[in-house]
mmCIF file of C-alpha atoms and ligand atoms in Angstrom:
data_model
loop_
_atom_site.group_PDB
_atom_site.id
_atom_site.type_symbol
_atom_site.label_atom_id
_atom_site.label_comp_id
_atom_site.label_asym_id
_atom_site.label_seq_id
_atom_site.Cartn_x
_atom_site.Cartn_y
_atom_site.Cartn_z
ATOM 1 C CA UNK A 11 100.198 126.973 132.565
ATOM 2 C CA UNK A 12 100.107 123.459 133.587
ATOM 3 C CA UNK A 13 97.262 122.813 135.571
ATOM 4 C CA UNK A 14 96.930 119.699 138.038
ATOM 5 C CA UNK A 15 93.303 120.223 139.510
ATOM 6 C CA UNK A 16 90.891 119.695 136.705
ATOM 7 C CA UNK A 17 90.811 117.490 134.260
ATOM 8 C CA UNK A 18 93.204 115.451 135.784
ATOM 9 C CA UNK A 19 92.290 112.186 134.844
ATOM 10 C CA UNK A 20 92.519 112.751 130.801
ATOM 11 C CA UNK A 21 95.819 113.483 131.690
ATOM 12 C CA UNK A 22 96.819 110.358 133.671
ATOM 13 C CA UNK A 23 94.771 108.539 130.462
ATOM 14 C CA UNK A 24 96.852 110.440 128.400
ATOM 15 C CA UNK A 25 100.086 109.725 130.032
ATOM 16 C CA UNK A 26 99.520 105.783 130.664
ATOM 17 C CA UNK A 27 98.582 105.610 126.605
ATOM 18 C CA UNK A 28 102.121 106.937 126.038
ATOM 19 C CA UNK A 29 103.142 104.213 128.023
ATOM 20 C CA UNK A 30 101.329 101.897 126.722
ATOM 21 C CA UNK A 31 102.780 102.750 123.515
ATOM 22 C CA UNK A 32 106.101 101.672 124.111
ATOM 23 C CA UNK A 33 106.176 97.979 123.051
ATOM 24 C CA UNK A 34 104.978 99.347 120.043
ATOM 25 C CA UNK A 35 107.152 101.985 119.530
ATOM 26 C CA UNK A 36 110.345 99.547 120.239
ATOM 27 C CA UNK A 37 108.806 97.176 117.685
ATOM 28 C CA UNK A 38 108.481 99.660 114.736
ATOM 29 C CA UNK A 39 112.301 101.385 115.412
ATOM 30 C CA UNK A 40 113.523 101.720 112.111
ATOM 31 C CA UNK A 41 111.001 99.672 110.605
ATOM 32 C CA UNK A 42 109.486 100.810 106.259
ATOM 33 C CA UNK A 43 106.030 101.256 106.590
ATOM 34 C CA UNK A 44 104.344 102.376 103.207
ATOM 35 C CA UNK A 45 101.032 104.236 103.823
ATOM 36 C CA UNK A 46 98.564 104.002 100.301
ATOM 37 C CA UNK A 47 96.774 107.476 100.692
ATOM 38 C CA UNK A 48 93.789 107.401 98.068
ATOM 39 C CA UNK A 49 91.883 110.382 97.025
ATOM 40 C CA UNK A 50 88.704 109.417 98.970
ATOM 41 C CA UNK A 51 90.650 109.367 101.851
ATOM 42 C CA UNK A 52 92.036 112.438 101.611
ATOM 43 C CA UNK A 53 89.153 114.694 102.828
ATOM 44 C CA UNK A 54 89.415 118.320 104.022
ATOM 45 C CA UNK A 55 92.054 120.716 105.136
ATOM 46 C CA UNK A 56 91.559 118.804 108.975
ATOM 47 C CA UNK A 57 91.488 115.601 107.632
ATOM 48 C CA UNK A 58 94.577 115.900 106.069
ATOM 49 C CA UNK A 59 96.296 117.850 108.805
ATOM 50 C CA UNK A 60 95.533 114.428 111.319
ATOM 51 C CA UNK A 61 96.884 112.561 108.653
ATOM 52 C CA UNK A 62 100.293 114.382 108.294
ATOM 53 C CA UNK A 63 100.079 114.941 111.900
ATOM 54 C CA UNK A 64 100.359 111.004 112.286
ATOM 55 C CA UNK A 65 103.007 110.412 109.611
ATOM 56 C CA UNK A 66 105.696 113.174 110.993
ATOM 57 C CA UNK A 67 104.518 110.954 114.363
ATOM 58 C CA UNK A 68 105.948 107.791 113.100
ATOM 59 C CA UNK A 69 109.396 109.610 111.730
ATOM 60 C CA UNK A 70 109.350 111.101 114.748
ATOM 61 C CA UNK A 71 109.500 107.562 116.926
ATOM 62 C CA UNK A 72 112.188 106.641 114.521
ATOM 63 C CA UNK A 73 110.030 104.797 111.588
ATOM 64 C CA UNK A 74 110.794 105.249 108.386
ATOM 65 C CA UNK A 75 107.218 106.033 106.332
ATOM 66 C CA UNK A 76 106.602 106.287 102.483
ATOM 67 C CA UNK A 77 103.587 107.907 101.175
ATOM 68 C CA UNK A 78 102.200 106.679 98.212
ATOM 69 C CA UNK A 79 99.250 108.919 97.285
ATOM 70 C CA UNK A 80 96.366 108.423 95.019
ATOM 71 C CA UNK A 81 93.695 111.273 93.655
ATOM 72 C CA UNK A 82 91.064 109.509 91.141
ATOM 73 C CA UNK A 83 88.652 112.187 92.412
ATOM 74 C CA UNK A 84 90.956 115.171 91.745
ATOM 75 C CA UNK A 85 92.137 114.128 88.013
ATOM 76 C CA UNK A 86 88.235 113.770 87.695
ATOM 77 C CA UNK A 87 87.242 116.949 88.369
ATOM 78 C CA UNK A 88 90.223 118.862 86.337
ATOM 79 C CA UNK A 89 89.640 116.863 83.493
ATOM 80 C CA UNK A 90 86.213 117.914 83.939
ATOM 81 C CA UNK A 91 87.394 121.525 83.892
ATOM 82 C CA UNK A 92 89.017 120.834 80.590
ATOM 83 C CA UNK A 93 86.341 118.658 78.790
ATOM 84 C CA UNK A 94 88.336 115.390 78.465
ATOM 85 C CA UNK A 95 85.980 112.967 78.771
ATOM 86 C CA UNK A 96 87.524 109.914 80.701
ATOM 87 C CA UNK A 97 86.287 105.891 81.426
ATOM 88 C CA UNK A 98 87.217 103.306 84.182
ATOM 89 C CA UNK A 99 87.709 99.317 82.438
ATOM 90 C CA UNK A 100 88.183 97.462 85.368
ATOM 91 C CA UNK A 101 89.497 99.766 88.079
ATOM 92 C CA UNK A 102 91.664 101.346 85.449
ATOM 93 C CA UNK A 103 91.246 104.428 84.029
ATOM 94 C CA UNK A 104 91.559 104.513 79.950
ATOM 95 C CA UNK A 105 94.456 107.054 79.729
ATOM 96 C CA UNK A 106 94.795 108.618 76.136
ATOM 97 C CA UNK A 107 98.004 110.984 75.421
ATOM 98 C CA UNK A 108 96.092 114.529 76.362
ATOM 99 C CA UNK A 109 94.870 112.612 79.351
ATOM 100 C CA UNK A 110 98.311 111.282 80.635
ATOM 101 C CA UNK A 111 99.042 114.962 80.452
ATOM 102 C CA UNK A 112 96.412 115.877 83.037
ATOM 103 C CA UNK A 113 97.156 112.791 85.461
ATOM 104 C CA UNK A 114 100.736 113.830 85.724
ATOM 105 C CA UNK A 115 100.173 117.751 86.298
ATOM 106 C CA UNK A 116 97.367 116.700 88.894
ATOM 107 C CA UNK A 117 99.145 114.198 90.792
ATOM 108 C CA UNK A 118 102.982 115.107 90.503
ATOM 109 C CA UNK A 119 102.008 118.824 90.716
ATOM 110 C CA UNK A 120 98.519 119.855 92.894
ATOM 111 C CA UNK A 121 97.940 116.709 95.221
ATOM 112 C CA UNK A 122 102.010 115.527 95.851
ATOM 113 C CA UNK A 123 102.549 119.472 96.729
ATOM 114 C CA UNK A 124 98.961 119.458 98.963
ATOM 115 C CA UNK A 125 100.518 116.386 101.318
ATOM 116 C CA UNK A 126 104.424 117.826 101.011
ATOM 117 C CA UNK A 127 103.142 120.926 102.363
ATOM 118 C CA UNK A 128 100.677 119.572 105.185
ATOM 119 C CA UNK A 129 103.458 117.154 106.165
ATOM 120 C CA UNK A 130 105.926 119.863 106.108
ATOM 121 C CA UNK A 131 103.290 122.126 108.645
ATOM 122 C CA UNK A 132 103.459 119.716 110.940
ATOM 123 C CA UNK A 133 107.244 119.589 111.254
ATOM 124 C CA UNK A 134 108.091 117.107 109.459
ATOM 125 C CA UNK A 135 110.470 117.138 106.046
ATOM 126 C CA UNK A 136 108.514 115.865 103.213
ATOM 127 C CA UNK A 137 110.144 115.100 99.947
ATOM 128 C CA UNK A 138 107.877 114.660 97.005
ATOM 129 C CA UNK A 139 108.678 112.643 93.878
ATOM 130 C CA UNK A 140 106.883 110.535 91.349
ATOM 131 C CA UNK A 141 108.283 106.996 89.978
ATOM 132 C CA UNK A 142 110.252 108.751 87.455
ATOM 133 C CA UNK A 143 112.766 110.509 90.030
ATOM 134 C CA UNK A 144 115.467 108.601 90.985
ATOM 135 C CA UNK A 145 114.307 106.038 88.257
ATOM 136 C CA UNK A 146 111.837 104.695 90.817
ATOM 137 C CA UNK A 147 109.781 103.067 88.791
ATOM 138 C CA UNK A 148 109.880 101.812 85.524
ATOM 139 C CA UNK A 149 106.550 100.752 83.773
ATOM 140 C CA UNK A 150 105.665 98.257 80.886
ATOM 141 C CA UNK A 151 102.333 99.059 78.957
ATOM 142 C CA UNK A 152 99.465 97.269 81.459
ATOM 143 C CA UNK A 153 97.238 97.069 77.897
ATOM 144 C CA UNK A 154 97.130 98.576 74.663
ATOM 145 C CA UNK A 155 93.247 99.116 75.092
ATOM 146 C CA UNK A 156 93.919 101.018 78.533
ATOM 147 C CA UNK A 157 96.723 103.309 76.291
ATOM 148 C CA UNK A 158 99.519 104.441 78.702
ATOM 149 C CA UNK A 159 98.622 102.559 82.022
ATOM 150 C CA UNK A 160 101.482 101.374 83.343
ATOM 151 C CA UNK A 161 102.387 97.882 85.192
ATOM 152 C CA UNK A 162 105.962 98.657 87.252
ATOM 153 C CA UNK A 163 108.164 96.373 85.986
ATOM 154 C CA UNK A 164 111.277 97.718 87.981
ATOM 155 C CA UNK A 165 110.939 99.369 91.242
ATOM 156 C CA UNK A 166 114.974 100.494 92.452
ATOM 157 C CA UNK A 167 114.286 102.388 95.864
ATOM 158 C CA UNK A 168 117.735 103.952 96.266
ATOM 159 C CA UNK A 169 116.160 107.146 96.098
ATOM 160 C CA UNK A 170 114.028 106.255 98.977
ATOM 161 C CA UNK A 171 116.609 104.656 101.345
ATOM 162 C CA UNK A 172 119.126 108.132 100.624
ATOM 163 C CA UNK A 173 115.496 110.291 102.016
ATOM 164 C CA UNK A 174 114.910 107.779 105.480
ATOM 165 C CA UNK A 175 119.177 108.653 105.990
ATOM 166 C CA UNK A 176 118.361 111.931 105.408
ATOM 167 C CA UNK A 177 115.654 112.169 107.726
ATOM 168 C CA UNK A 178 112.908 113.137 105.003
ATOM 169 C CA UNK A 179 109.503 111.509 104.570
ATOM 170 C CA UNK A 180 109.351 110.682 100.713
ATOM 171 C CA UNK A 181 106.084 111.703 99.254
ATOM 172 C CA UNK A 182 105.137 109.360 95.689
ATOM 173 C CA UNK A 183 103.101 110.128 93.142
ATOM 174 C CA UNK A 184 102.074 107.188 91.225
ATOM 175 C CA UNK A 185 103.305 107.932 87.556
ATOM 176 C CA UNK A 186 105.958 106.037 86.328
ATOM 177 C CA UNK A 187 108.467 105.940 83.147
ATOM 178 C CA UNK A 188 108.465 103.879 79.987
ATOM 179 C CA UNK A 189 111.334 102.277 78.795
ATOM 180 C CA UNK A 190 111.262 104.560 75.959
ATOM 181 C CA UNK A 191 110.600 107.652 77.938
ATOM 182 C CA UNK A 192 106.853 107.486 78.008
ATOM 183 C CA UNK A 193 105.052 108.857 80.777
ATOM 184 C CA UNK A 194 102.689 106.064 82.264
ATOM 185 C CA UNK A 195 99.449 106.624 84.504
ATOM 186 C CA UNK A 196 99.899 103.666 87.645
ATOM 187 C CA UNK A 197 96.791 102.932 89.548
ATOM 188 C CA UNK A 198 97.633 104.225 93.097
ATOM 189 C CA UNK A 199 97.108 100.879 95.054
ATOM 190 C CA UNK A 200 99.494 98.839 92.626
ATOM 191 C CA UNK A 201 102.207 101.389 92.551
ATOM 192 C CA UNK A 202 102.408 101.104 96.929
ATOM 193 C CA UNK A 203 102.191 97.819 96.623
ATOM 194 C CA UNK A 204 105.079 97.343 94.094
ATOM 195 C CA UNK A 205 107.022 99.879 96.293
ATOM 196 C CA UNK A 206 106.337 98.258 99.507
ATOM 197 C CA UNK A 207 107.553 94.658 97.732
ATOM 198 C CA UNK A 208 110.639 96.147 96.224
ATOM 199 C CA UNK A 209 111.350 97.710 100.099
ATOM 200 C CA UNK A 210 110.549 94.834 101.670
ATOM 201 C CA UNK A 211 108.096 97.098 103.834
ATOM 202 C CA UNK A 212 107.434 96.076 107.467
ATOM 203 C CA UNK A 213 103.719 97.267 106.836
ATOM 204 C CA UNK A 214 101.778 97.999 104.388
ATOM 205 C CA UNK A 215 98.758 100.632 104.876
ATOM 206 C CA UNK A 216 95.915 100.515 102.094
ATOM 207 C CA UNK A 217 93.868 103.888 103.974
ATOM 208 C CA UNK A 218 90.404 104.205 102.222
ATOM 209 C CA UNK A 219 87.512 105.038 102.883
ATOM 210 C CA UNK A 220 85.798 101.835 104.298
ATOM 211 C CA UNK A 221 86.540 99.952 107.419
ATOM 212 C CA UNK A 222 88.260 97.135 106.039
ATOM 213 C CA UNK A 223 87.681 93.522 104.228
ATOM 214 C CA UNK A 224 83.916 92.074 105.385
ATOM 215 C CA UNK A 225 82.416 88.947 106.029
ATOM 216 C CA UNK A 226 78.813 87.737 104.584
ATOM 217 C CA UNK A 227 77.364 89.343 106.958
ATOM 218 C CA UNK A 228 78.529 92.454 106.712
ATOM 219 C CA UNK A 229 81.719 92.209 109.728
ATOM 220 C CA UNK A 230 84.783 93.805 109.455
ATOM 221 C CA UNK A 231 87.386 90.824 109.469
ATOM 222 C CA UNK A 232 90.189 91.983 111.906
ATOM 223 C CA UNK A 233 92.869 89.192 110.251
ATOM 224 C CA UNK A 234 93.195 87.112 107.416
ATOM 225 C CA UNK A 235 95.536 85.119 105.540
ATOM 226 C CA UNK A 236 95.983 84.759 101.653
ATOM 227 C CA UNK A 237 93.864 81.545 101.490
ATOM 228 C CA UNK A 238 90.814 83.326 103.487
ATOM 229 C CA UNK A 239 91.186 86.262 101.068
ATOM 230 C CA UNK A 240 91.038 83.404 98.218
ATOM 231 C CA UNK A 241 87.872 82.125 99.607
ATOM 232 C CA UNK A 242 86.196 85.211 100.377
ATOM 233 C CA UNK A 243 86.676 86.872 96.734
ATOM 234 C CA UNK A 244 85.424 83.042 95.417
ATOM 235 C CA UNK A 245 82.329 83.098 97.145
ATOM 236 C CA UNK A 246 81.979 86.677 95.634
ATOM 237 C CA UNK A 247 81.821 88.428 99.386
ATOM 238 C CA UNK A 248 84.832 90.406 98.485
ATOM 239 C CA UNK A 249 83.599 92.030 95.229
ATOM 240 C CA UNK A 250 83.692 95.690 93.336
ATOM 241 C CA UNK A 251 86.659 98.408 94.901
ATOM 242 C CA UNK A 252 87.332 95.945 97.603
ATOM 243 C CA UNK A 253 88.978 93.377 94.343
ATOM 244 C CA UNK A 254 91.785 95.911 93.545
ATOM 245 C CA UNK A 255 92.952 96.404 97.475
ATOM 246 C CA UNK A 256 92.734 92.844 98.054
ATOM 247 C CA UNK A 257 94.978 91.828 94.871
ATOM 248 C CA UNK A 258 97.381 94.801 95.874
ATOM 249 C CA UNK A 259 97.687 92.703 99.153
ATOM 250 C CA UNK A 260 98.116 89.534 98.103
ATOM 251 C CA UNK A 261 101.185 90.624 95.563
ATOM 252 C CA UNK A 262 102.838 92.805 98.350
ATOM 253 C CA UNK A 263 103.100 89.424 100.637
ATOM 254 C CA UNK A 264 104.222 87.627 97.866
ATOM 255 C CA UNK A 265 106.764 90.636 96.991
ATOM 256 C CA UNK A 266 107.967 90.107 100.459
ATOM 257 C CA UNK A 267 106.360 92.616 102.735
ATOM 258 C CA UNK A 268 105.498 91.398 106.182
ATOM 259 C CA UNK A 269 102.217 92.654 106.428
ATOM 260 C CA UNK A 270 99.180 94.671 104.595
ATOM 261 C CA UNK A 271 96.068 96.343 106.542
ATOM 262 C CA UNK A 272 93.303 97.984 104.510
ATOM 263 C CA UNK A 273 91.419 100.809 106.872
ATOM 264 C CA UNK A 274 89.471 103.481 106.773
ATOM 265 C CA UNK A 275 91.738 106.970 106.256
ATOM 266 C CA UNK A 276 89.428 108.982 107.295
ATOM 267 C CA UNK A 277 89.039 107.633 110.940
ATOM 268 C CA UNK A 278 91.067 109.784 113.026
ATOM 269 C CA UNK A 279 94.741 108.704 113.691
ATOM 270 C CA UNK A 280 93.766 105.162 112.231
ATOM 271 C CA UNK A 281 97.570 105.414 111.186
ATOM 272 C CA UNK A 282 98.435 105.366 114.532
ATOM 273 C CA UNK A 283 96.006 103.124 116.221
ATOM 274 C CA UNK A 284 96.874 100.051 113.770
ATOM 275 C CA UNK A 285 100.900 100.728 114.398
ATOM 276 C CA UNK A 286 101.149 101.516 118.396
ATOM 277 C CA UNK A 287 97.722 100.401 120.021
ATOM 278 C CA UNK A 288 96.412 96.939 121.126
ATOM 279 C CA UNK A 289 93.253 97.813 119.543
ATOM 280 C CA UNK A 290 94.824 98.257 115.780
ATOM 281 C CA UNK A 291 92.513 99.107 112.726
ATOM 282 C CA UNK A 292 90.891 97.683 109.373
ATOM 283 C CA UNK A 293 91.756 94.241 108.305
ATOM 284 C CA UNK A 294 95.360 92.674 108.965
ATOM 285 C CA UNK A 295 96.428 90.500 105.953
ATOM 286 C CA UNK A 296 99.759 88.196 106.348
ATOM 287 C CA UNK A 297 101.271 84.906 105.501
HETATM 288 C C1 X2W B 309 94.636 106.321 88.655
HETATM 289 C C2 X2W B 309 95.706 107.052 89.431
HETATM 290 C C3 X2W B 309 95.198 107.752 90.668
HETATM 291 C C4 X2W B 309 94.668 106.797 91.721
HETATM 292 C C5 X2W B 309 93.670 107.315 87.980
HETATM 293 O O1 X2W B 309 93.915 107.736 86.861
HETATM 294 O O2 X2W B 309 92.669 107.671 88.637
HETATM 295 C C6 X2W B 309 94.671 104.562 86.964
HETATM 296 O O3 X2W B 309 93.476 104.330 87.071
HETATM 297 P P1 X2W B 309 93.067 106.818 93.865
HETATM 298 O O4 X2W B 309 92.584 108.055 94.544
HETATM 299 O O5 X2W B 309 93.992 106.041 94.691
HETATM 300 O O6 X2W B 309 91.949 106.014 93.285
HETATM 301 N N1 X2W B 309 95.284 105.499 87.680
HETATM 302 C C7 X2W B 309 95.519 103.775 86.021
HETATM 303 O O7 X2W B 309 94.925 105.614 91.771
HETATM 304 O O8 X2W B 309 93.895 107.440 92.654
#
């Protein structure tokens, strides 16, 4: 029943933000936006509902967004399960051949399939690959101490263009293929921000689970360009999980995407308040 006593101010608020919305929505018609969703930011069954919630949004209003997940956490605790023991060297997990095996059954198989499905529930048509389909994305060894990390080398998104005609959100697992048909383990950050550079992505979104890049004293900094990112990591203010975002960003501008903004996943519909509010989200990196 639709009720015009009560209440009806939310729905005048609610009505004028729609409106509001439409510069916004006009400005991202059509445009790539790659959303980086990490494993910290993927939270619980709600969590993850607002998040696919927001993406089949954005198809919706006629964008065309990529996931790119992550799930560190998850391969932690199944290789827990199966008493592999496992190390980080800078950011990078050490990836022996039993523990490729793991990465790629937890992120191509339990995590793609969690956000396909929750996408999917919301209405929207979620297609979910890893780098290998489509030849995606082809990886060189990143280090022989690291065993098979991968660095993409060659990112073809033909795959992903034939999903936006189609309609279909394309859902990426970051695993990619050796030249020689190895299976390679991609940190989750680099492989979105390859994608993004080899899409020439309007935006890219880095959600994790702080608010953004911060100052000395302790501020979120709401934009900054290559050189202040330079500074910043020099005078050691952007240090530890903050390095690997940052780099990510810094590449994907160079790689030719318009714009990176690292933000906090887990704040409700940040997806949508950085694309179609005034307000926006996180930190805004560009040129
Ligand atoms: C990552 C891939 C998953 C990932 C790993 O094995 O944990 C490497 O470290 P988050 O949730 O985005 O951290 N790969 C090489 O990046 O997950």
């Amino acid at each position: 029943m639709r009720k015009q006593t009560a209440m009806n101010r939310d729905w005048i608020a609610t009505a004028r933000t729609l409106s509001e919305a439409l510069p916004y929505l006009q400005r991202y018609t059509g445009a790539i936006v790659v959303i980086k969703f990490g494993g910290h930011a993927m939270g619980d069954d709600a969590e993850m509902e607002s998040f696919a919630r927001d993406v089949v949004l954005m198809r919706q209003v006629g964008v065309n967004p990529v996931v790119v997940h992550g799930g560190g956490p998850m391969i932690n605790e199944m290789l827990a399960k199966l008493g592999v023991q496992s190390e980080f060297v800078r950011g990078k997990r050490v990836t022996d051949a039993a523990t490729v095996e793991v990465v790629e059954m937890v992120l191509s198989g339990r995590v793609n399939k969690r956000i396909v499905q929750a996408i999917n529930d919301q209405g929207g048509r979620a297609v979910g690959l890893s780098g290998k389909d489509g030849g995606l994305m082809l990886c060189d060894q990143t280090d022989a101490a690291l065993g098979f990390v991968g660095t993409p080398s060659e990112v073809n998104p033909r795959v992903l263009h034939s999903l936006f005609e189609a309609g279909m959100i394309p859902v990426v697992a970051p695993i990619g293929a050796g030249h020689a048909g190895e299976t390679f383990n991609v940190n989750g950050d680099t492989a979105a921000g390859a994608i993004a550079a080899a899409l020439k992505a309007d935006r890219l979104l880095l959600l994790t689970d702080v608010a953004g890049v911060k100052d000395a004293g302790g501020e979120v900094v709401t934009e900054l360009s290559p050189d202040h990112i330079r500074a910043l990591t020099e005078e050691g203010v952007i240090a530890g999980g903050m390095i690997p975002k940052t780099e990510t960003a810094l590449a994907a501008i160079e790689g030719g995407v318009r714009a990176v903004v690292i933000l906090d996943g887990r704040a409700p519909n940040a997806c949508l308040l950085e694309l179609f509010t005034d307000h926006g989200a996180g930190s805004l990196i560009r040129a």
